[in-house]
């Protein structure tokens, strides 16, 4: 509780469903958010997550490098869109556990008025959502516990209505989440439903693990996730590009390895197979 008796998640720059609504956290099964946290060196993971993550890592030994490259891609894309495109609103689906450089931190450093709605379907992310809600007083952040496979519920949520102005451009962030939506769940339709609700001048930032550069390593990772109860589907570059960006105007350099998307400086970057993760940014015409 803060001094005026408000709960931390009701502080002025925040809006969220009360955390008391939180569904139970199942620590007996692996969860992708906690496995990602483990690869990033975080502490919010349990034996079931570590066990599945370690089996995956035995197959794709560079997974930690890849995850770090994805995370820095996310920050560069957000910075670019605030600085160069002047966008100040973000809908970040598949937020993950709070980590260094959350979207609102990167965006509000560039423009303190930035607004971010975070969405994830993992109860542990909801349990930690409070730290995603501490932003600038000029900006605003909110958190929705929701599933990407139900885009209508996300768009209809009071948090979106109260935080974002859907008559002005919004950045839709689908970073490292589409590979958890298998073909039978029609990921392209989900992306279209979300983009259809956003005005012209909005952007999509997306990234996706690919099997084509290290089929054995990434194939083993995919199997480890599935065997651990986490549906996953790595997709080749062209499939990812079509699924995410069809009909949009790609920002240079297009769909490339996350490590090659407007890198900071000219320092050495990891070999392509170690990254095996494509990303891109595109504008809705
Ligand atoms: C690999 S993490 C990515 C975190 C962050 N976007 C990043 O790139 O650093 C994927 C996140 O997506 C969430 N996720 C997976 N499937 C989801 C779904 N169907 N709906 C909402 N969130 C989902 C997981 O809980 C996890 O937090």
XYZ file of C-alpha atoms and ligand atoms in Angstrom:
312
model
C 0.000 0.000 0.000
C 1.170 3.537 -0.676
C 0.831 6.333 1.882
C -2.586 7.490 0.631
C -3.943 3.962 1.066
C -4.011 3.114 -2.659
C -2.689 -0.235 -3.781
C 0.545 0.005 -5.773
C -1.208 -1.092 -8.968
C -3.639 1.792 -8.650
C -0.963 4.495 -8.649
C -1.728 7.418 -11.011
C 0.193 6.177 -14.028
C -1.235 2.683 -13.743
C -4.424 0.872 -14.602
C -4.945 -2.842 -14.136
C -7.319 -5.511 -13.035
C -6.792 -6.096 -9.279
C -4.137 -8.700 -8.638
C -6.561 -10.469 -6.257
C -8.275 -11.825 -9.423
C -5.059 -13.666 -10.201
C -5.412 -17.293 -11.296
C -3.227 -19.799 -9.426
C 0.380 -20.260 -10.532
C 1.069 -23.886 -11.508
C 4.715 -24.548 -10.683
C 4.541 -28.228 -11.619
C 4.539 -27.586 -15.375
C 6.979 -25.622 -17.527
C 5.851 -22.168 -18.677
C 7.437 -20.245 -21.525
C 7.662 -16.965 -19.546
C 9.585 -18.648 -16.733
C 11.836 -20.571 -19.142
C 12.644 -17.281 -20.892
C 13.357 -15.743 -17.485
C 15.723 -18.656 -16.747
C 17.648 -18.110 -19.991
C 17.944 -14.410 -19.154
C 19.431 -15.286 -15.750
C 16.288 -14.306 -13.774
C 15.057 -15.867 -10.529
C 11.329 -16.263 -11.274
C 11.475 -19.874 -12.422
C 10.841 -23.293 -10.886
C 12.368 -26.800 -11.263
C 9.839 -27.805 -13.980
C 10.793 -24.726 -16.024
C 14.520 -25.274 -15.547
C 14.287 -28.962 -16.418
C 12.549 -28.301 -19.757
C 14.788 -25.283 -20.448
C 17.912 -27.369 -19.872
C 16.734 -30.149 -22.222
C 16.060 -27.460 -24.849
C 19.459 -25.883 -24.258
C 21.232 -29.227 -24.689
C 19.862 -29.266 -28.214
C 20.157 -25.558 -29.099
C 23.218 -24.579 -27.116
C 23.114 -20.911 -28.128
C 19.576 -20.303 -26.872
C 20.793 -17.793 -24.250
C 22.641 -15.784 -26.899
C 19.517 -15.829 -29.053
C 17.251 -14.709 -26.220
C 19.572 -11.796 -25.382
C 19.672 -10.761 -29.039
C 15.866 -10.837 -29.162
C 15.641 -8.718 -26.043
C 17.977 -6.043 -27.395
C 16.094 -6.080 -30.739
C 12.917 -5.287 -28.790
C 14.562 -2.263 -27.141
C 16.049 -0.963 -30.421
C 12.702 -1.280 -32.185
C 10.843 0.595 -29.423
C 13.489 3.345 -29.331
C 13.387 3.693 -33.106
C 9.599 3.999 -33.201
C 9.433 6.655 -30.491
C 12.417 8.622 -31.824
C 11.958 8.345 -35.566
C 8.238 7.664 -36.034
C 6.999 9.679 -33.049
C 4.670 6.915 -31.847
C 3.785 7.081 -28.145
C 1.335 4.191 -27.669
C 2.134 0.482 -27.340
C 0.119 -2.723 -27.023
C 2.679 -5.337 -25.937
C 1.251 -8.883 -26.087
C 3.451 -11.619 -24.607
C 5.186 -9.254 -22.224
C 7.154 -11.825 -20.249
C 8.362 -11.359 -16.708
C 9.581 -7.860 -15.899
C 13.199 -7.598 -16.913
C 15.751 -4.904 -17.640
C 14.408 -2.636 -20.350
C 10.658 -3.241 -20.208
C 8.828 -1.547 -23.070
C 7.562 1.403 -20.991
C 11.020 2.048 -19.564
C 12.631 2.219 -23.008
C 9.755 4.221 -24.506
C 9.344 6.687 -21.632
C 13.094 7.370 -21.604
C 12.587 8.727 -25.122
C 9.242 10.404 -24.409
C 7.840 10.369 -20.841
C 4.283 10.656 -22.193
C 4.373 7.149 -23.733
C 1.540 4.782 -22.834
C 1.828 1.002 -22.737
C -0.730 -1.772 -22.276
C 0.945 -5.041 -21.354
C -0.745 -8.409 -21.932
C 0.298 -11.935 -21.022
C -1.550 -15.171 -20.252
C 0.869 -16.484 -17.633
C -0.355 -15.989 -14.041
C 3.225 -15.436 -12.860
C 3.543 -12.388 -15.106
C 0.318 -11.055 -13.595
C 1.757 -11.640 -10.129
C 4.730 -9.446 -11.046
C 2.722 -6.916 -13.030
C 3.071 -4.232 -10.376
C 6.612 -3.439 -11.463
C 5.355 -3.011 -15.037
C 3.001 -0.339 -13.805
C 5.536 2.044 -12.341
C 6.083 4.570 -15.057
C 6.366 8.291 -15.477
C 3.621 10.568 -14.168
C 3.134 11.932 -17.705
C 2.664 8.480 -19.204
C 0.466 5.545 -18.318
C 0.814 1.768 -18.132
C -1.756 -0.979 -17.713
C -1.738 -4.746 -17.572
C -4.266 -7.266 -18.927
C -4.214 -10.945 -18.063
C -5.396 -12.264 -21.442
C -4.602 -14.667 -24.236
C -3.359 -13.691 -27.692
C -5.659 -16.392 -29.095
C -8.618 -14.237 -28.048
C -7.702 -10.901 -29.664
C -11.303 -9.652 -29.385
C -11.124 -9.833 -25.587
C -7.860 -7.867 -25.561
C -9.273 -5.162 -27.827
C -12.518 -4.933 -25.834
C -10.780 -4.663 -22.459
C -11.320 -1.535 -20.362
C -7.538 -1.251 -19.950
C -7.112 -0.715 -23.708
C -9.992 1.796 -23.816
C -8.702 3.705 -20.802
C -5.025 3.734 -21.745
C -4.811 3.941 -25.536
C -6.414 6.290 -28.044
C -7.200 3.964 -30.958
C -7.676 6.946 -33.276
C -3.922 7.584 -33.046
C -1.120 5.207 -34.120
C -0.321 2.314 -31.813
C 2.660 -0.044 -31.905
C 1.476 -3.653 -31.673
C 4.288 -5.719 -30.157
C 4.258 -9.479 -30.841
C 7.853 -10.152 -29.857
C 8.791 -13.809 -29.305
C 5.171 -14.932 -28.977
C 3.936 -16.017 -32.437
C 6.052 -19.202 -32.253
C 3.773 -20.271 -29.366
C 0.731 -20.105 -31.645
C 0.609 -23.248 -33.793
C -0.912 -23.218 -37.305
C -4.182 -24.828 -36.144
C -4.752 -21.731 -33.991
C -4.647 -19.499 -37.096
C -1.998 -16.988 -36.057
C -2.345 -14.895 -39.240
C -6.028 -14.254 -38.476
C -5.143 -13.214 -34.940
C -2.576 -10.711 -36.225
C -5.072 -9.303 -38.770
C -7.807 -8.919 -36.136
C -5.464 -6.866 -33.970
C -4.122 -4.758 -36.836
C -7.618 -4.110 -38.207
C -8.478 -2.373 -34.926
C -5.526 0.038 -35.236
C -5.421 3.156 -37.415
C -3.221 3.795 -40.425
C 0.271 4.805 -39.290
C 0.325 2.100 -36.607
C 3.220 -0.354 -36.477
C 3.821 -4.036 -35.832
C 7.015 -5.237 -34.145
C 7.379 -9.017 -34.278
C 10.091 -11.634 -33.828
C 10.106 -15.412 -34.276
C 12.450 -18.391 -33.851
C 13.397 -20.080 -37.136
C 14.460 -23.685 -37.821
C 16.219 -23.131 -41.129
C 19.694 -22.087 -39.920
C 20.118 -24.857 -37.322
C 17.426 -27.478 -38.001
C 18.767 -30.040 -35.530
C 19.383 -27.634 -32.666
C 16.157 -25.653 -33.001
C 14.191 -28.823 -33.829
C 15.335 -30.326 -30.526
C 14.357 -27.158 -28.673
C 10.901 -27.278 -30.230
C 10.506 -30.912 -29.158
C 11.678 -30.122 -25.621
C 9.074 -27.353 -25.314
C 6.299 -29.578 -26.654
C 7.305 -32.503 -24.427
C 7.272 -30.068 -21.509
C 3.681 -29.135 -22.374
C 4.458 -25.829 -24.124
C 3.169 -25.869 -27.729
C 5.776 -24.269 -29.982
C 6.324 -23.953 -33.728
C 9.489 -22.461 -35.204
C 8.828 -21.093 -38.711
C 11.108 -20.356 -41.677
C 11.681 -16.679 -42.506
C 9.193 -16.530 -45.401
C 6.375 -18.109 -43.394
C 6.971 -15.720 -40.522
C 7.145 -12.704 -42.855
C 3.851 -13.649 -44.528
C 2.079 -14.456 -41.296
C 3.091 -11.227 -39.551
C 3.766 -8.556 -42.141
C 1.642 -9.248 -45.222
C 0.022 -6.004 -46.417
C 2.273 -3.801 -44.255
C 5.196 -1.548 -45.256
C 8.397 -2.997 -43.836
C 10.782 -0.566 -42.165
C 14.399 -0.982 -43.355
C 16.173 -3.425 -43.182
C 13.054 -5.632 -43.437
C 12.741 -9.086 -41.938
C 16.265 -9.987 -40.809
C 17.949 -11.763 -37.923
C 17.123 -9.837 -34.755
C 20.853 -9.198 -34.304
C 20.972 -7.501 -37.734
C 18.014 -5.162 -37.193
C 19.618 -1.705 -36.869
C 22.371 -2.912 -34.507
C 23.943 -0.385 -32.139
C 27.495 0.197 -33.375
C 29.509 -1.975 -35.717
C 30.802 -4.479 -33.139
C 30.912 -8.225 -33.837
C 27.585 -10.044 -33.821
C 26.931 -13.758 -33.197
C 26.864 -16.194 -36.142
C 23.450 -16.491 -37.818
C 22.776 -20.070 -36.656
C 23.355 -19.073 -33.036
C 20.693 -16.379 -33.334
C 18.132 -18.306 -35.475
C 15.544 -15.652 -34.705
C 14.011 -13.254 -37.224
C 12.480 -9.907 -36.470
C 10.954 -6.985 -38.253
C 9.063 -3.734 -37.900
C 6.349 -2.646 -40.320
C 3.894 0.228 -40.749
C 0.210 -0.154 -41.446
C -0.495 1.923 -44.591
C 9.526 -15.642 -24.833
S 8.555 -14.585 -23.841
C 8.786 -13.036 -24.649
C 8.831 -11.838 -23.721
C 9.065 -10.501 -24.419
N 8.058 -10.241 -25.420
C 10.414 -10.488 -25.077
O 10.494 -10.712 -26.282
O 11.420 -10.268 -24.392
C 6.935 -15.046 -24.418
C 5.804 -14.541 -23.533
O 4.579 -14.762 -24.229
C 3.628 -15.246 -23.296
N 2.628 -16.025 -24.041
C 2.791 -17.214 -24.672
N 1.653 -17.586 -25.261
C 0.747 -16.610 -24.997
C -0.622 -16.415 -25.346
N -1.289 -17.322 -26.071
N -1.247 -15.293 -24.906
C -0.595 -14.375 -24.158
N 0.707 -14.505 -23.798
C 1.370 -15.606 -24.208
C 4.418 -16.083 -22.315
O 3.742 -16.226 -21.081
C 5.692 -15.261 -22.208
O 5.612 -14.335 -21.165
